Protein backbone atom coordinates (compact mmCIF):
# COMPACT_ATOMS: atom_id res chain seq x y z
CA UNK A 1 0.00 0.00 0.00
CA UNK A 2 1.30 3.41 -0.93
CA UNK A 3 1.07 4.89 2.58
CA UNK A 4 3.21 2.13 4.02
CA UNK A 5 5.59 1.55 1.20
CA UNK A 6 6.32 5.09 0.08
CA UNK A 7 8.91 5.45 2.81
CA UNK A 8 11.12 3.74 0.28
CA UNK A 9 13.04 6.26 -1.75
CA UNK A 10 11.65 6.48 -5.24
CA UNK A 11 13.14 8.34 -8.16
CA UNK A 12 10.47 9.37 -10.63
CA UNK A 13 11.69 10.64 -13.97
CA UNK A 14 9.34 13.04 -15.75
CA UNK A 15 10.11 14.03 -19.33
CA UNK A 16 9.10 17.63 -19.92
CA UNK A 17 9.17 19.63 -23.13
CA UNK A 18 7.31 22.82 -22.29
CA UNK A 19 4.21 21.64 -24.15
CA UNK A 20 0.83 21.56 -22.44
CA UNK A 21 0.76 17.75 -22.66
CA UNK A 22 3.95 17.20 -20.68
CA UNK A 23 2.90 19.73 -18.03
CA UNK A 24 -0.43 17.93 -17.71
CA UNK A 25 1.45 14.62 -17.31
CA UNK A 26 3.55 16.21 -14.56
CA UNK A 27 0.45 17.52 -12.75
CA UNK A 28 -1.29 14.15 -13.07
CA UNK A 29 1.74 12.43 -11.59
CA UNK A 30 1.91 14.88 -8.67
CA UNK A 31 -1.76 14.43 -7.94
CA UNK A 32 -1.96 10.65 -8.38
CA UNK A 33 1.44 9.13 -7.72
CA UNK A 34 3.45 11.33 -5.39
CA UNK A 35 2.55 11.37 -1.74
CA UNK A 36 3.77 14.11 0.59
CA UNK A 37 5.03 11.76 3.31
CA UNK A 38 7.22 9.94 0.85
CA UNK A 39 10.87 10.09 -0.01
CA UNK A 40 10.08 10.57 -3.67
CA UNK A 41 12.37 12.64 -5.82
CA UNK A 42 11.06 14.03 -9.08
CA UNK A 43 13.71 14.33 -11.75
CA UNK A 44 12.55 16.65 -14.53
CA UNK A 45 14.28 15.89 -17.80
CA UNK A 46 14.34 18.26 -20.76
CA UNK A 47 15.95 17.50 -24.12
CA UNK A 48 17.42 20.47 -25.94
CA UNK A 49 17.53 20.14 -29.73
CA UNK A 50 20.72 18.34 -30.75
CA UNK A 51 23.56 20.73 -31.56
CA UNK A 52 23.73 19.33 -35.09
CA UNK A 53 20.32 20.90 -35.77
CA UNK A 54 22.00 24.27 -35.96
CA UNK A 55 25.45 23.24 -37.07
CA UNK A 56 27.84 25.68 -38.66
CA UNK A 57 26.54 24.95 -42.16
CA UNK A 58 22.99 26.02 -42.90
CA UNK A 59 20.95 24.46 -45.72
CA UNK A 60 22.42 26.75 -48.36
CA UNK A 61 25.98 25.81 -47.54
CA UNK A 62 26.77 29.16 -45.95
CA UNK A 63 28.57 29.22 -42.66
CA UNK A 64 26.67 30.73 -39.76
CA UNK A 65 28.71 33.42 -38.12
CA UNK A 66 29.83 32.71 -34.58
CA UNK A 67 27.43 35.47 -33.48
CA UNK A 68 24.49 33.56 -34.91
CA UNK A 69 25.71 30.34 -33.30
CA UNK A 70 26.07 32.08 -29.95
CA UNK A 71 22.58 33.57 -30.23
CA UNK A 72 21.11 30.17 -31.06
CA UNK A 73 22.88 28.52 -28.17
CA UNK A 74 21.66 31.27 -25.85
CA UNK A 75 18.10 30.96 -27.14
CA UNK A 76 18.22 27.20 -26.61
CA UNK A 77 19.46 27.68 -23.06
CA UNK A 78 16.81 30.29 -22.30
CA UNK A 79 14.13 27.96 -23.63
CA UNK A 80 15.38 25.12 -21.43
CA UNK A 81 15.45 27.44 -18.40
CA UNK A 82 11.93 28.63 -19.09
CA UNK A 83 10.59 25.07 -19.45
CA UNK A 84 12.24 24.05 -16.19
CA UNK A 85 10.91 27.12 -14.36
CA UNK A 86 7.41 26.32 -15.59
CA UNK A 87 7.74 22.68 -14.51
CA UNK A 88 9.10 23.63 -11.09
CA UNK A 89 6.18 26.03 -10.59
CA UNK A 90 3.79 23.14 -11.34
CA UNK A 91 5.55 21.07 -8.66
CA UNK A 92 5.62 23.78 -6.00
CA UNK A 93 1.94 24.43 -6.73
CA UNK A 94 1.30 20.99 -5.23
CA UNK A 95 3.71 21.14 -2.35
CA UNK A 96 6.88 22.96 -1.41
CA UNK A 97 8.06 19.71 0.21
CA UNK A 98 8.54 17.78 -3.02
CA UNK A 99 12.16 17.10 -3.86
CA UNK A 100 12.67 18.27 -7.42
CA UNK A 101 15.82 17.91 -9.49
CA UNK A 102 16.35 18.97 -13.07
CA UNK A 103 18.44 17.64 -15.91
CA UNK A 104 18.93 19.14 -19.36
CA UNK A 105 20.53 17.09 -22.12
CA UNK A 106 21.22 17.73 -25.78
CA UNK A 107 19.67 15.32 -28.27
CA UNK A 108 16.61 13.73 -29.76
CA UNK A 109 14.10 13.29 -26.89
CA UNK A 110 13.64 9.61 -27.78
CA UNK A 111 17.33 8.86 -27.33
CA UNK A 112 17.82 11.19 -24.37
CA UNK A 113 14.89 9.74 -22.39
CA UNK A 114 15.95 6.14 -23.04
CA UNK A 115 19.61 6.82 -22.23
CA UNK A 116 18.89 8.72 -19.02
CA UNK A 117 16.40 6.04 -17.91
CA UNK A 118 18.98 3.34 -18.55
CA UNK A 119 21.56 5.32 -16.61
CA UNK A 120 19.70 6.45 -13.51
CA UNK A 121 17.22 3.55 -13.31
CA UNK A 122 14.20 5.43 -11.94
CA UNK A 123 11.28 3.55 -10.35
CA UNK A 124 8.96 5.15 -12.91
CA UNK A 125 9.15 7.13 -16.14
CA UNK A 126 6.30 9.61 -16.71
CA UNK A 127 5.61 11.23 -20.06
CA UNK A 128 2.90 13.03 -21.96
CA UNK A 129 1.81 11.19 -25.04
CA UNK A 130 3.10 13.83 -27.48
CA UNK A 131 6.70 14.81 -27.30
CA UNK A 132 6.97 16.22 -30.81
CA UNK A 133 4.92 18.48 -33.01
CA UNK A 134 2.43 16.88 -35.38
CA UNK A 135 4.66 16.89 -38.45
CA UNK A 136 7.76 15.53 -36.77
CA UNK A 137 5.72 12.83 -35.05
CA UNK A 138 4.38 11.66 -38.39
CA UNK A 139 7.96 11.03 -39.56
CA UNK A 140 9.62 9.88 -36.38
CA UNK A 141 6.78 8.16 -34.54
CA UNK A 142 5.64 9.07 -31.07
CA UNK A 143 8.30 9.67 -28.42
CA UNK A 144 6.20 7.94 -25.77
CA UNK A 145 5.70 4.81 -27.93
CA UNK A 146 9.38 4.56 -28.60
CA UNK A 147 10.30 4.96 -24.94
CA UNK A 148 7.56 2.62 -23.68
CA UNK A 149 8.98 -0.08 -25.92
CA UNK A 150 12.60 0.49 -25.07
CA UNK A 151 12.99 1.40 -21.43
CA UNK A 152 13.03 -1.31 -18.78
CA UNK A 153 11.22 0.46 -15.94
CA UNK A 154 7.47 1.03 -15.59
CA UNK A 155 6.21 3.79 -17.90
CA UNK A 156 3.24 6.03 -17.31
CA UNK A 157 1.86 7.73 -20.41
CA UNK A 158 -0.57 10.52 -19.62
CA UNK A 159 -2.79 11.88 -22.35
CA UNK A 160 -4.58 15.15 -21.99
CA UNK A 161 -8.34 14.79 -21.92
CA UNK A 162 -9.78 16.15 -25.16
CA UNK A 163 -12.98 18.08 -24.69
CA UNK B 1 -0.54 15.43 -3.46
CA UNK B 2 -1.72 11.85 -3.20
CA UNK B 3 -2.60 11.97 0.52
CA UNK B 4 -4.87 14.95 0.03
CA UNK B 5 -6.33 14.13 -3.33
CA UNK B 6 -6.92 10.39 -3.05
CA UNK B 7 -10.20 11.05 -1.25
CA UNK B 8 -11.51 11.41 -4.77
CA UNK B 9 -12.94 8.16 -6.02
CA UNK B 10 -10.66 6.61 -8.59
CA UNK B 11 -11.40 3.63 -10.76
CA UNK B 12 -8.20 1.84 -11.75
CA UNK B 13 -8.53 -0.75 -14.48
CA UNK B 14 -5.94 -3.53 -14.38
CA UNK B 15 -5.74 -5.94 -17.31
CA UNK B 16 -4.81 -9.41 -16.05
CA UNK B 17 -4.10 -12.55 -18.05
CA UNK B 18 -2.74 -14.99 -15.50
CA UNK B 19 0.80 -14.50 -16.73
CA UNK B 20 3.58 -13.52 -14.36
CA UNK B 21 3.94 -10.13 -16.06
CA UNK B 22 0.36 -9.01 -15.47
CA UNK B 23 0.49 -10.16 -11.83
CA UNK B 24 3.69 -8.19 -11.39
CA UNK B 25 1.97 -5.13 -12.90
CA UNK B 26 -0.90 -5.57 -10.45
CA UNK B 27 1.50 -5.83 -7.47
CA UNK B 28 3.44 -2.79 -8.65
CA UNK B 29 0.23 -0.81 -8.92
CA UNK B 30 -0.89 -1.85 -5.43
CA UNK B 31 2.46 -0.92 -3.97
CA UNK B 32 3.01 2.35 -5.84
CA UNK B 33 -0.35 3.80 -6.83
CA UNK B 34 -3.05 2.63 -4.46
CA UNK B 35 -3.21 4.16 -1.02
CA UNK B 36 -5.17 2.53 1.78
CA UNK B 37 -6.99 5.71 2.85
CA UNK B 38 -8.30 6.24 -0.66
CA UNK B 39 -11.56 5.53 -2.35
CA UNK B 40 -9.84 3.63 -5.11
CA UNK B 41 -11.56 0.72 -6.77
CA UNK B 42 -9.48 -1.80 -8.67
CA UNK B 43 -11.31 -3.33 -11.59
CA UNK B 44 -9.57 -6.51 -12.73
CA UNK B 45 -10.27 -7.27 -16.39
CA UNK B 46 -9.64 -10.64 -17.99
CA UNK B 47 -10.21 -11.43 -21.67
CA UNK B 48 -11.26 -14.97 -22.44
CA UNK B 49 -10.29 -16.21 -25.90
CA UNK B 50 -12.94 -15.20 -28.42
CA UNK B 51 -15.56 -17.93 -28.96
CA UNK B 52 -14.62 -18.13 -32.63
CA UNK B 53 -11.22 -19.55 -31.60
CA UNK B 54 -12.89 -22.83 -30.87
CA UNK B 55 -15.78 -22.65 -33.29
CA UNK B 56 -17.69 -25.73 -34.34
CA UNK B 57 -15.31 -26.42 -37.23
CA UNK B 58 -11.80 -27.45 -36.34
CA UNK B 59 -8.86 -27.09 -38.75
CA UNK B 60 -9.60 -30.36 -40.52
CA UNK B 61 -13.16 -29.40 -41.30
CA UNK B 62 -14.66 -31.84 -38.82
CA UNK B 63 -17.39 -30.63 -36.54
CA UNK B 64 -16.59 -30.65 -32.86
CA UNK B 65 -19.20 -32.55 -30.92
CA UNK B 66 -21.27 -30.52 -28.50
CA UNK B 67 -19.48 -32.43 -25.71
CA UNK B 68 -16.13 -31.07 -26.88
CA UNK B 69 -17.57 -27.55 -27.15
CA UNK B 70 -19.02 -27.79 -23.67
CA UNK B 71 -15.69 -28.99 -22.29
CA UNK B 72 -13.85 -26.16 -23.98
CA UNK B 73 -16.29 -23.58 -22.66
CA UNK B 74 -15.96 -25.07 -19.18
CA UNK B 75 -12.16 -25.07 -19.40
CA UNK B 76 -12.21 -21.43 -20.52
CA UNK B 77 -14.45 -20.50 -17.58
CA UNK B 78 -12.27 -22.39 -15.10
CA UNK B 79 -9.19 -20.65 -16.47
CA UNK B 80 -10.85 -17.24 -16.07
CA UNK B 81 -11.90 -18.11 -12.51
CA UNK B 82 -8.42 -19.26 -11.63
CA UNK B 83 -6.80 -16.07 -13.03
CA UNK B 84 -9.24 -13.91 -11.07
CA UNK B 85 -8.66 -15.88 -7.85
CA UNK B 86 -4.92 -15.44 -8.28
CA UNK B 87 -5.32 -11.70 -8.92
CA UNK B 88 -7.62 -11.25 -5.93
CA UNK B 89 -5.12 -13.05 -3.70
CA UNK B 90 -2.44 -10.59 -4.88
CA UNK B 91 -4.76 -7.70 -3.89
CA UNK B 92 -5.73 -9.09 -0.49
CA UNK B 93 -2.04 -9.75 0.18
CA UNK B 94 -1.63 -5.96 0.23
CA UNK B 95 -4.75 -5.07 2.13
CA UNK B 96 -8.16 -6.54 2.80
CA UNK B 97 -9.55 -3.01 2.56
CA UNK B 98 -8.99 -2.57 -1.15
CA UNK B 99 -12.17 -2.53 -3.18
CA UNK B 100 -11.75 -5.07 -5.94
CA UNK B 101 -14.17 -5.80 -8.75
CA UNK B 102 -13.75 -8.26 -11.58
CA UNK B 103 -14.87 -8.33 -15.18
CA UNK B 104 -14.48 -11.15 -17.70
CA UNK B 105 -15.12 -10.51 -21.38
CA UNK B 106 -14.79 -12.64 -24.49
CA UNK B 107 -12.48 -11.36 -27.19
CA UNK B 108 -9.01 -10.34 -28.29
CA UNK B 109 -7.40 -8.61 -25.28
CA UNK B 110 -6.48 -5.61 -27.43
CA UNK B 111 -10.11 -4.96 -28.38
CA UNK B 112 -11.53 -5.91 -24.99
CA UNK B 113 -9.20 -3.59 -23.05
CA UNK B 114 -9.81 -0.64 -25.39
CA UNK B 115 -13.59 -1.15 -25.41
CA UNK B 116 -13.90 -1.53 -21.64
CA UNK B 117 -11.67 1.52 -21.09
CA UNK B 118 -13.80 3.56 -23.47
CA UNK B 119 -16.96 2.40 -21.70
CA UNK B 120 -16.07 2.75 -18.02
CA UNK B 121 -13.58 5.63 -18.36
CA UNK B 122 -11.18 4.66 -15.53
CA UNK B 123 -8.71 7.20 -14.13
CA UNK B 124 -5.87 4.85 -15.04
CA UNK B 125 -5.28 1.70 -17.08
CA UNK B 126 -2.55 -0.62 -15.78
CA UNK B 127 -1.04 -3.42 -17.84
CA UNK B 128 1.97 -5.68 -17.99
CA UNK B 129 3.98 -5.18 -21.13
CA UNK B 130 3.30 -8.67 -22.51
CA UNK B 131 -0.27 -9.72 -22.95
CA UNK B 132 0.39 -12.44 -25.52
CA UNK B 133 2.85 -15.24 -25.95
CA UNK B 134 5.98 -14.59 -27.97
CA UNK B 135 4.69 -16.01 -31.26
CA UNK B 136 1.34 -14.28 -31.19
CA UNK B 137 2.98 -10.98 -30.23
CA UNK B 138 5.25 -11.19 -33.26
CA UNK B 139 2.18 -11.30 -35.52
CA UNK B 140 -0.22 -9.07 -33.68
CA UNK B 141 2.10 -6.60 -31.99
CA UNK B 142 2.14 -5.96 -28.29
CA UNK B 143 -1.18 -5.59 -26.50
CA UNK B 144 0.17 -2.80 -24.32
CA UNK B 145 1.45 -0.82 -27.31
CA UNK B 146 -1.88 -1.06 -29.03
CA UNK B 147 -3.79 0.00 -25.95
CA UNK B 148 -1.38 2.81 -25.05
CA UNK B 149 -1.96 4.27 -28.50
CA UNK B 150 -5.70 3.87 -28.53
CA UNK B 151 -7.16 4.52 -25.10
CA UNK B 152 -7.75 8.05 -23.92
CA UNK B 153 -6.91 7.73 -20.22
CA UNK B 154 -3.45 7.57 -18.64
CA UNK B 155 -1.77 4.20 -19.18
CA UNK B 156 0.78 2.58 -16.91
CA UNK B 157 2.85 -0.16 -18.53
CA UNK B 158 4.80 -2.22 -16.03
CA UNK B 159 7.61 -4.46 -17.23
CA UNK B 160 9.02 -7.17 -15.07
CA UNK B 161 12.62 -6.58 -14.11
CA UNK B 162 14.84 -9.06 -15.98
CA UNK B 163 17.65 -10.44 -13.86
mmCIF file with all atom_site columns, N, CA and C in Angstrom, chain B residues 13-17 43-47 84 101-105 109 112-114 116-117 125:
data_model
loop_
_atom_site.group_PDB
_atom_site.id
_atom_site.type_symbol
_atom_site.label_atom_id
_atom_site.label_alt_id
_atom_site.label_comp_id
_atom_site.label_asym_id
_atom_site.label_entity_id
_atom_site.label_seq_id
_atom_site.pdbx_PDB_ins_code
_atom_site.Cartn_x
_atom_site.Cartn_y
_atom_site.Cartn_z
_atom_site.occupancy
_atom_site.B_iso_or_equiv
_atom_site.pdbx_formal_charge
_atom_site.auth_seq_id
_atom_site.auth_comp_id
_atom_site.auth_asym_id
_atom_site.auth_atom_id
_atom_site.pdbx_PDB_model_num
ATOM 1  N N  . UNK B 1 13  ? -8.279  0.472   -13.713 1.00 0.00 ? 13  UNK B N  1
ATOM 2  C CA . UNK B 1 13  ? -8.527  -0.755  -14.477 1.00 0.00 ? 13  UNK B CA 1
ATOM 3  C C  . UNK B 1 13  ? -7.209  -1.496  -14.663 1.00 0.00 ? 13  UNK B C  1
ATOM 4  N N  . UNK B 1 14  ? -7.169  -2.739  -14.224 1.00 0.00 ? 14  UNK B N  1
ATOM 5  C CA . UNK B 1 14  ? -5.940  -3.527  -14.384 1.00 0.00 ? 14  UNK B CA 1
ATOM 6  C C  . UNK B 1 14  ? -6.238  -4.733  -15.276 1.00 0.00 ? 14  UNK B C  1
ATOM 7  N N  . UNK B 1 15  ? -5.550  -4.809  -16.400 1.00 0.00 ? 15  UNK B N  1
ATOM 8  C CA . UNK B 1 15  ? -5.743  -5.940  -17.309 1.00 0.00 ? 15  UNK B CA 1
ATOM 9  C C  . UNK B 1 15  ? -4.903  -7.113  -16.801 1.00 0.00 ? 15  UNK B C  1
ATOM 10 N N  . UNK B 1 16  ? -5.550  -8.242  -16.534 1.00 0.00 ? 16  UNK B N  1
ATOM 11 C CA . UNK B 1 16  ? -4.806  -9.414  -16.050 1.00 0.00 ? 16  UNK B CA 1
ATOM 12 C C  . UNK B 1 16  ? -4.991  -10.579 -17.021 1.00 0.00 ? 16  UNK B C  1
ATOM 13 N N  . UNK B 1 17  ? -3.975  -11.404 -17.143 1.00 0.00 ? 17  UNK B N  1
ATOM 14 C CA . UNK B 1 17  ? -4.103  -12.552 -18.051 1.00 0.00 ? 17  UNK B CA 1
ATOM 15 C C  . UNK B 1 17  ? -3.535  -13.828 -17.433 1.00 0.00 ? 17  UNK B C  1
ATOM 16 N N  . UNK B 1 43  ? -10.487 -2.461  -10.755 1.00 0.00 ? 43  UNK B N  1
ATOM 17 C CA . UNK B 1 43  ? -11.310 -3.334  -11.590 1.00 0.00 ? 43  UNK B CA 1
ATOM 18 C C  . UNK B 1 43  ? -10.372 -4.254  -12.376 1.00 0.00 ? 43  UNK B C  1
ATOM 19 N N  . UNK B 1 44  ? -10.422 -5.534  -12.056 1.00 0.00 ? 44  UNK B N  1
ATOM 20 C CA . UNK B 1 44  ? -9.566  -6.514  -12.734 1.00 0.00 ? 44  UNK B CA 1
ATOM 21 C C  . UNK B 1 44  ? -10.288 -7.012  -13.983 1.00 0.00 ? 44  UNK B C  1
ATOM 22 N N  . UNK B 1 45  ? -9.633  -6.883  -15.123 1.00 0.00 ? 45  UNK B N  1
ATOM 23 C CA . UNK B 1 45  ? -10.267 -7.267  -16.386 1.00 0.00 ? 45  UNK B CA 1
ATOM 24 C C  . UNK B 1 45  ? -9.515  -8.432  -17.019 1.00 0.00 ? 45  UNK B C  1
ATOM 25 N N  . UNK B 1 46  ? -10.250 -9.480  -17.318 1.00 0.00 ? 46  UNK B N  1
ATOM 26 C CA . UNK B 1 46  ? -9.643  -10.636 -17.992 1.00 0.00 ? 46  UNK B CA 1
ATOM 27 C C  . UNK B 1 46  ? -10.368 -10.896 -19.309 1.00 0.00 ? 46  UNK B C  1
ATOM 28 N N  . UNK B 1 47  ? -9.597  -11.121 -20.379 1.00 0.00 ? 47  UNK B N  1
ATOM 29 C CA . UNK B 1 47  ? -10.207 -11.428 -21.675 1.00 0.00 ? 47  UNK B CA 1
ATOM 30 C C  . UNK B 1 47  ? -10.107 -12.922 -21.940 1.00 0.00 ? 47  UNK B C  1
ATOM 31 N N  . UNK B 1 84  ? -8.652  -14.926 -11.959 1.00 0.00 ? 84  UNK B N  1
ATOM 32 C CA . UNK B 1 84  ? -9.243  -13.912 -11.074 1.00 0.00 ? 84  UNK B CA 1
ATOM 33 C C  . UNK B 1 84  ? -8.954  -14.217 -9.601  1.00 0.00 ? 84  UNK B C  1
ATOM 34 N N  . UNK B 1 101 ? -13.086 -5.250  -7.930  1.00 0.00 ? 101 UNK B N  1
ATOM 35 C CA . UNK B 1 101 ? -14.166 -5.799  -8.746  1.00 0.00 ? 101 UNK B CA 1
ATOM 36 C C  . UNK B 1 101 ? -13.547 -6.570  -9.900  1.00 0.00 ? 101 UNK B C  1
ATOM 37 N N  . UNK B 1 102 ? -14.301 -7.484  -10.461 1.00 0.00 ? 102 UNK B N  1
ATOM 38 C CA . UNK B 1 102 ? -13.752 -8.257  -11.580 1.00 0.00 ? 102 UNK B CA 1
ATOM 39 C C  . UNK B 1 102 ? -14.682 -8.193  -12.784 1.00 0.00 ? 102 UNK B C  1
ATOM 40 N N  . UNK B 1 103 ? -14.102 -8.354  -13.938 1.00 0.00 ? 103 UNK B N  1
ATOM 41 C CA . UNK B 1 103 ? -14.874 -8.334  -15.181 1.00 0.00 ? 103 UNK B CA 1
ATOM 42 C C  . UNK B 1 103 ? -14.217 -9.313  -16.152 1.00 0.00 ? 103 UNK B C  1
ATOM 43 N N  . UNK B 1 104 ? -15.012 -10.204 -16.716 1.00 0.00 ? 104 UNK B N  1
ATOM 44 C CA . UNK B 1 104 ? -14.478 -11.151 -17.697 1.00 0.00 ? 104 UNK B CA 1
ATOM 45 C C  . UNK B 1 104 ? -15.228 -10.934 -19.005 1.00 0.00 ? 104 UNK B C  1
ATOM 46 N N  . UNK B 1 105 ? -14.482 -10.737 -20.085 1.00 0.00 ? 105 UNK B N  1
ATOM 47 C CA . UNK B 1 105 ? -15.116 -10.512 -21.384 1.00 0.00 ? 105 UNK B CA 1
ATOM 48 C C  . UNK B 1 105 ? -14.517 -11.470 -22.409 1.00 0.00 ? 105 UNK B C  1
ATOM 49 N N  . UNK B 1 109 ? -7.684  -9.550  -26.381 1.00 0.00 ? 109 UNK B N  1
ATOM 50 C CA . UNK B 1 109 ? -7.401  -8.611  -25.276 1.00 0.00 ? 109 UNK B CA 1
ATOM 51 C C  . UNK B 1 109 ? -7.259  -7.162  -25.748 1.00 0.00 ? 109 UNK B C  1
ATOM 52 N N  . UNK B 1 112 ? -10.788 -5.901  -26.255 1.00 0.00 ? 112 UNK B N  1
ATOM 53 C CA . UNK B 1 112 ? -11.530 -5.906  -24.986 1.00 0.00 ? 112 UNK B CA 1
ATOM 54 C C  . UNK B 1 112 ? -11.055 -4.761  -24.097 1.00 0.00 ? 112 UNK B C  1
ATOM 55 N N  . UNK B 1 113 ? -9.735  -4.625  -23.953 1.00 0.00 ? 113 UNK B N  1
ATOM 56 C CA . UNK B 1 113 ? -9.203  -3.594  -23.051 1.00 0.00 ? 113 UNK B CA 1
ATOM 57 C C  . UNK B 1 113 ? -9.596  -2.192  -23.538 1.00 0.00 ? 113 UNK B C  1
ATOM 58 N N  . UNK B 1 114 ? -9.460  -1.968  -24.853 1.00 0.00 ? 114 UNK B N  1
ATOM 59 C CA . UNK B 1 114 ? -9.810  -0.641  -25.386 1.00 0.00 ? 114 UNK B CA 1
ATOM 60 C C  . UNK B 1 114 ? -11.304 -0.360  -25.224 1.00 0.00 ? 114 UNK B C  1
ATOM 61 N N  . UNK B 1 116 ? -13.503 -1.703  -23.053 1.00 0.00 ? 116 UNK B N  1
ATOM 62 C CA . UNK B 1 116 ? -13.904 -1.526  -21.644 1.00 0.00 ? 116 UNK B CA 1
ATOM 63 C C  . UNK B 1 116 ? -13.415 -0.170  -21.126 1.00 0.00 ? 116 UNK B C  1
ATOM 64 N N  . UNK B 1 117 ? -12.205 0.218   -21.522 1.00 0.00 ? 117 UNK B N  1
ATOM 65 C CA . UNK B 1 117 ? -11.668 1.520   -21.092 1.00 0.00 ? 117 UNK B CA 1
ATOM 66 C C  . UNK B 1 117 ? -12.548 2.657   -21.608 1.00 0.00 ? 117 UNK B C  1
ATOM 67 N N  . UNK B 1 125 ? -5.324  3.083   -16.603 1.00 0.00 ? 125 UNK B N  1
ATOM 68 C CA . UNK B 1 125 ? -5.275  1.701   -17.082 1.00 0.00 ? 125 UNK B CA 1
ATOM 69 C C  . UNK B 1 125 ? -3.885  1.153   -16.771 1.00 0.00 ? 125 UNK B C  1
#
